[in-house]
Amino acid sequence: MGTIGAEQLKQLTEEPACPGCGVERTLRVLDGKWATLVVRELLAGPKRFTELRAALGAPSAKTLTDRLRALEHQGVLTRTVFAEVPPRVVYELTARGHSLSGVLHAMPAWGEVNGAR
Amino acid sequence: MGTIGAEQLKQLTEEPACPGCGVERTLRVLDGKWATLVVRELLAGPKRFTELRAALGAPSAKTLTDRLRALEHQGVLTRTVFAEVPPRVVYELTARGHSLSGVLHAMPAWGEVNGAR
DNA sequence: CTGGATCCTCCATGATACTG
DNA sequence: CAGTATCATGGAGGATCCAG
């Protein structure tokens, strides 16, 4: 159940009822508590699994793995395994992932001004 | 639009995983499945409860009410009750809510380009 | 028409233990 | 190190009924 179910994958590939609506599609990629933060971390450059975990505040390995797999299937990032000892896996944004920076960079500007609730 | 300035990139990448930084604050407002879509609908102008429900694809009344209350408490929108028969309640973005348009507008641009897998 | 009160389902996230 | 395998859980979201 931890992996991406057929149900979830189907949801990702299905076209929304709204024809020209890109907001929904973007929200399906930037979904959940971690996707946006993962992209933000990787905008600074490729990172290893443990580096990502630490940078994000140590979510569970299962959760982070699930999120990374989803983003990988959506073409936002790539997963590269180095057959070494100790093993090393590097995550890196694709061109599509980098193109999300437009969405990401608008957030801190708003959040910093609106710090108070 | 896929690229960002060096200044903004610096601002983006220099942020550690601090709990109070701008991205996290923005994500706390644009949280859940509906908040972002509610803001998008209201960017076009004030709307009534039923209008919002229909425009969003008819979420349950409870869910929509909960989300609207949260956004109201965060100062993103205002709730105005007209003591009429039948009752009428109008939701409208505050200045703070309108300032989220920068984040919102970046989404369709990405989503439309990346609609295909 | 708006939405409060209740009860319920589902799933993203997490805790823990284990493996190549 | 980077996961996988289980099991547990909180809370978002929903269904339904009811009230002002």
Short mmCIF file of C-alpha atoms (C1' of nucleotides) in Angstrom, two decimals:
data_model
loop_
_atom_site.label_atom_id
_atom_site.label_comp_id
_atom_site.label_asym_id
_atom_site.label_seq_id
_atom_site.Cartn_x
_atom_site.Cartn_y
_atom_site.Cartn_z
CA MET A 1 0.00 0.00 0.00
CA GLY A 2 2.96 2.18 0.35
CA THR A 3 3.69 2.09 -3.33
CA ILE A 4 1.79 3.93 -5.98
CA GLY A 5 -1.45 2.11 -6.53
CA ALA A 6 -3.11 1.70 -9.88
CA GLU A 7 -5.80 3.96 -8.57
CA GLN A 8 -3.43 6.79 -7.90
CA LEU A 9 -1.62 6.33 -11.17
CA LYS A 10 -4.89 6.39 -13.01
CA GLN A 11 -5.78 9.64 -11.32
CA LEU A 12 -2.55 11.17 -12.50
CA THR A 13 -3.03 10.26 -16.10
CA GLU A 14 -6.71 11.00 -16.38
CA GLU A 15 -7.69 14.27 -17.95
CA PRO A 16 -9.64 16.62 -15.72
CA ALA A 17 -13.19 17.57 -16.62
CA CYS A 18 -11.98 21.11 -17.02
CA PRO A 19 -10.33 21.32 -20.45
CA GLY A 20 -8.06 24.33 -20.19
CA CYS A 21 -7.49 24.16 -16.50
CA GLY A 22 -3.84 23.89 -15.61
CA VAL A 23 -4.24 24.69 -11.94
CA GLU A 24 -5.68 21.27 -11.17
CA ARG A 25 -2.87 19.56 -13.01
CA THR A 26 -0.29 21.54 -11.10
CA LEU A 27 -1.99 20.73 -7.82
CA ARG A 28 -1.89 17.03 -8.61
CA VAL A 29 1.88 17.24 -8.86
CA LEU A 30 2.38 19.54 -5.89
CA ASP A 31 0.09 17.37 -3.78
CA GLY A 32 0.51 16.29 -0.21
CA LYS A 33 2.61 17.73 2.53
CA TRP A 34 6.01 17.05 0.98
CA ALA A 35 6.01 17.36 -2.81
CA THR A 36 6.47 21.13 -2.86
CA LEU A 37 9.24 21.02 -0.28
CA VAL A 38 11.05 18.25 -2.14
CA VAL A 39 11.04 20.32 -5.31
CA ARG A 40 12.31 23.33 -3.43
CA GLU A 41 15.23 21.37 -2.02
CA LEU A 42 16.15 19.95 -5.40
CA LEU A 43 16.04 23.36 -7.07
CA ALA A 44 19.34 24.00 -5.33
CA GLY A 45 20.83 20.91 -6.94
CA PRO A 46 20.78 17.09 -6.85
CA LYS A 47 20.53 15.45 -3.45
CA ARG A 48 20.84 12.03 -1.96
CA PHE A 49 18.07 10.26 -0.09
CA THR A 50 19.48 10.96 3.36
CA GLU A 51 20.29 14.56 2.51
CA LEU A 52 16.70 15.10 1.44
CA ARG A 53 15.34 13.48 4.58
CA ALA A 54 17.45 15.69 6.81
CA ALA A 55 16.65 18.86 4.87
CA LEU A 56 12.92 18.20 5.10
CA GLY A 57 12.89 17.57 8.83
CA ALA A 58 13.19 13.79 8.77
CA PRO A 59 9.92 12.40 7.46
CA SER A 60 9.65 8.62 7.62
CA ALA A 61 11.57 6.71 4.98
CA LYS A 62 8.39 5.18 3.67
CA THR A 63 6.69 8.52 3.22
CA LEU A 64 9.63 10.12 1.50
CA THR A 65 10.08 7.11 -0.77
CA ASP A 66 6.43 7.19 -1.77
CA ARG A 67 6.56 10.90 -2.57
CA LEU A 68 9.78 10.58 -4.54
CA ARG A 69 8.37 7.69 -6.56
CA ALA A 70 5.27 9.71 -7.39
CA LEU A 71 7.28 12.70 -8.52
CA GLU A 72 9.52 10.40 -10.54
CA HIS A 73 6.53 8.90 -12.36
CA GLN A 74 5.25 12.37 -13.06
CA GLY A 75 8.48 13.29 -14.74
CA VAL A 76 9.45 15.91 -12.19
CA LEU A 77 12.65 14.27 -11.03
CA THR A 78 15.00 11.42 -11.87
CA ARG A 79 16.32 8.70 -9.60
CA THR A 80 19.85 7.51 -10.22
CA VAL A 81 21.26 4.47 -8.43
CA PHE A 82 25.02 4.05 -8.11
CA ALA A 83 26.05 0.44 -7.63
CA GLU A 84 28.56 1.15 -4.94
CA VAL A 85 29.30 0.25 -1.38
CA PRO A 86 27.80 1.94 0.44
CA PRO A 87 24.90 2.40 -1.97
CA ARG A 88 24.16 5.87 -3.26
CA VAL A 89 20.97 7.18 -4.83
CA VAL A 90 20.75 10.68 -6.23
CA TYR A 91 17.57 12.58 -6.99
CA GLU A 92 17.62 15.39 -9.50
CA LEU A 93 15.00 17.61 -11.07
CA THR A 94 14.18 17.17 -14.72
CA ALA A 95 13.58 20.13 -17.00
CA ARG A 96 9.92 19.80 -16.15
CA GLY A 97 10.76 19.85 -12.45
CA HIS A 98 12.89 22.95 -12.83
CA SER A 99 10.08 24.68 -14.65
CA LEU A 100 8.13 24.56 -11.41
CA SER A 101 10.42 27.23 -10.00
CA GLY A 102 8.00 29.84 -11.31
CA VAL A 103 5.37 28.53 -8.94
CA LEU A 104 7.78 27.97 -6.09
CA HIS A 105 9.42 31.35 -6.06
CA ALA A 106 6.13 33.17 -5.68
CA MET A 107 5.54 31.49 -2.34
CA PRO A 108 8.28 32.85 -0.07
CA ALA A 109 7.47 36.36 -1.23
CA TRP A 110 3.93 35.98 -0.03
CA GLY A 111 4.73 33.99 3.08
CA GLU A 112 7.30 36.45 4.35
CA VAL A 113 4.96 39.38 4.09
CA ASN A 114 2.09 37.45 5.62
CA GLY A 115 3.85 35.82 8.52
CA ALA A 116 1.19 36.68 11.06
CA ARG A 117 -1.99 34.73 10.94
CA MET B 1 8.79 31.90 -16.82
CA GLY B 2 10.64 28.76 -16.07
CA THR B 3 13.66 30.71 -14.98
CA ILE B 4 14.05 32.84 -11.94
CA GLY B 5 16.42 35.62 -11.11
CA ALA B 6 19.66 34.99 -9.26
CA GLU B 7 18.36 37.13 -6.45
CA GLN B 8 15.24 35.06 -6.09
CA LEU B 9 17.11 31.83 -6.47
CA LYS B 10 19.40 32.89 -3.66
CA GLN B 11 16.41 33.72 -1.51
CA LEU B 12 14.95 30.36 -2.38
CA THR B 13 17.96 28.18 -1.84
CA GLU B 14 19.38 29.88 1.21
CA GLU B 15 16.34 29.05 3.25
CA PRO B 16 17.00 26.17 5.60
CA ALA B 17 14.25 23.85 6.70
CA CYS B 18 13.04 26.47 9.14
CA PRO B 19 9.49 26.04 10.36
CA GLY B 20 8.66 29.68 9.86
CA CYS B 21 10.01 30.38 6.40
CA GLY B 22 7.93 31.75 3.58
CA VAL B 23 7.20 28.63 1.60
CA GLU B 24 5.94 26.77 4.63
CA ARG B 25 3.73 29.67 5.61
CA THR B 26 2.24 29.84 2.15
CA LEU B 27 1.65 26.09 2.14
CA ARG B 28 -0.16 26.33 5.44
CA VAL B 29 -2.66 28.70 3.83
CA LEU B 30 -2.93 26.84 0.54
CA ASP B 31 -3.40 23.57 2.40
CA GLY B 32 -5.78 20.76 1.66
CA LYS B 33 -7.56 19.85 -1.51
CA TRP B 34 -9.72 22.95 -1.78
CA ALA B 35 -8.01 26.09 -0.48
CA THR B 36 -6.16 26.88 -3.70
CA LEU B 37 -9.22 26.32 -5.85
CA VAL B 38 -11.34 28.51 -3.58
CA VAL B 39 -8.87 31.35 -3.92
CA ARG B 40 -8.80 30.93 -7.68
CA GLU B 41 -12.57 31.15 -7.91
CA LEU B 42 -12.69 34.25 -5.75
CA LEU B 43 -9.97 35.98 -7.75
CA ALA B 44 -12.65 36.49 -10.39
CA GLY B 45 -14.85 38.26 -7.87
CA PRO B 46 -17.04 37.67 -4.80
CA LYS B 47 -19.18 34.55 -4.80
CA ARG B 48 -21.97 33.02 -2.78
CA PHE B 49 -21.72 29.73 -0.95
CA THR B 50 -23.70 27.78 -3.52
CA GLU B 51 -21.87 29.38 -6.43
CA LEU B 52 -18.58 28.31 -4.91
CA ARG B 53 -19.78 24.77 -4.32
CA ALA B 54 -20.91 24.39 -7.90
CA ALA B 55 -17.76 25.94 -9.33
CA LEU B 56 -15.58 23.58 -7.33
CA GLY B 57 -17.39 20.42 -8.31
CA ALA B 58 -19.72 20.17 -5.34
CA PRO B 59 -17.66 19.23 -2.31
CA SER B 60 -19.70 18.47 0.79
CA ALA B 61 -21.13 21.47 2.61
CA LYS B 62 -19.18 20.58 5.71
CA THR B 63 -15.87 20.43 3.91
CA LEU B 64 -16.40 23.68 2.08
CA THR B 65 -17.56 25.41 5.24
CA ASP B 66 -14.51 24.18 7.13
CA ARG B 67 -12.15 25.40 4.42
CA LEU B 68 -13.86 28.77 4.14
CA ARG B 69 -13.67 29.27 7.90
CA ALA B 70 -9.99 28.45 7.91
CA LEU B 71 -9.26 30.88 5.10
CA GLU B 72 -11.35 33.50 6.86
CA HIS B 73 -9.35 33.14 10.07
CA GLN B 74 -6.15 33.40 8.09
CA GLY B 75 -7.30 36.72 6.69
CA VAL B 76 -7.50 35.51 3.11
CA LEU B 77 -11.19 36.16 2.63
CA THR B 78 -14.18 37.80 4.28
CA ARG B 79 -17.58 36.32 4.99
CA THR B 80 -20.55 38.66 4.72
CA VAL B 81 -24.02 37.60 5.85
CA PHE B 82 -27.06 39.38 4.46
CA ALA B 83 -30.05 39.10 6.78
CA GLU B 84 -32.53 38.35 4.06
CA VAL B 85 -34.99 35.69 3.09
CA PRO B 86 -33.65 33.55 1.62
CA PRO B 87 -30.35 34.02 3.41
CA ARG B 88 -27.35 35.08 1.41
CA VAL B 89 -23.67 34.79 2.30
CA VAL B 90 -20.96 36.28 0.14
CA TYR B 91 -17.29 35.39 0.26
CA GLU B 92 -14.72 37.84 -0.99
CA LEU B 93 -10.94 37.93 -1.03
CA THR B 94 -9.15 40.42 1.20
CA ALA B 95 -6.10 42.33 0.00
CA ARG B 96 -4.01 39.53 1.42
CA GLY B 97 -6.07 37.00 -0.48
CA HIS B 98 -5.67 38.91 -3.74
CA SER B 99 -1.93 39.01 -3.19
CA LEU B 100 -1.91 35.24 -3.64
CA SER B 101 -2.63 35.74 -7.33
CA GLY B 102 1.09 35.72 -8.02
CA VAL B 103 1.27 32.14 -6.80
CA LEU B 104 -1.96 31.14 -8.50
CA HIS B 105 -1.12 32.53 -11.90
CA ALA B 106 2.08 30.55 -12.14
CA MET B 107 0.16 27.29 -11.86
CA PRO B 108 -1.95 27.20 -15.05
CA ALA B 109 1.10 28.19 -17.06
CA TRP B 110 2.90 25.12 -15.84
CA GLY B 111 -0.07 22.81 -15.87
CA GLU B 112 -1.06 23.62 -19.42
CA VAL B 113 2.39 22.97 -20.77
CA ASN B 114 2.78 19.79 -18.78
CA GLY B 115 -0.61 18.29 -19.34
CA ALA B 116 0.68 15.39 -21.36
CA ARG B 117 2.81 12.76 -19.74
"C1'" DC C 1 -30.23 29.05 1.24
"C1'" DT C 2 -26.64 28.37 4.52
"C1'" DG C 3 -24.42 25.47 7.24
"C1'" DG C 4 -24.45 23.19 12.22
"C1'" DA C 5 -24.31 18.41 14.26
"C1'" DT C 6 -23.03 13.51 13.74
"C1'" DC C 7 -21.11 9.72 12.19
"C1'" DC C 8 -18.12 7.37 9.00
"C1'" DT C 9 -14.49 6.24 5.36
"C1'" DC C 10 -10.19 6.52 3.37
"C1'" DC C 11 -5.49 7.46 2.83
"C1'" DA C 12 -1.22 10.17 3.52
"C1'" DT C 13 1.91 9.98 7.04
"C1'" DG C 14 4.32 7.76 10.67
"C1'" DA C 15 6.68 4.03 13.86
"C1'" DT C 16 9.17 0.09 13.90
"C1'" DA C 17 11.73 -3.79 12.36
"C1'" DC C 18 14.25 -5.83 8.87
"C1'" DT C 19 17.25 -6.41 4.30
"C1'" DG C 20 20.55 -6.13 0.11
"C1'" DC D 1 22.88 3.77 2.75
"C1'" DA D 2 18.60 3.26 0.91
"C1'" DG D 3 15.28 1.31 1.00
"C1'" DT D 4 10.97 -2.71 1.92
"C1'" DA D 5 7.43 -4.81 4.86
"C1'" DT D 6 3.87 -4.21 8.39
"C1'" DC D 7 0.90 -2.14 11.28
"C1'" DA D 8 -1.15 1.89 13.30
"C1'" DT D 9 -3.48 6.56 13.23
"C1'" DG D 10 -4.98 11.29 12.77
"C1'" DG D 11 -7.51 14.12 10.26
"C1'" DA D 12 -9.32 15.74 5.69
"C1'" DG D 13 -13.16 14.91 3.29
"C1'" DG D 14 -17.90 13.01 2.77
"C1'" DA D 15 -23.03 11.43 3.79
"C1'" DT D 16 -27.00 12.46 5.98
"C1'" DC D 17 -30.24 14.79 8.76
"C1'" DC D 18 -31.76 18.86 10.65
"C1'" DA D 19 -32.27 24.00 11.93
"C1'" DG D 20 -32.72 29.15 11.41
#
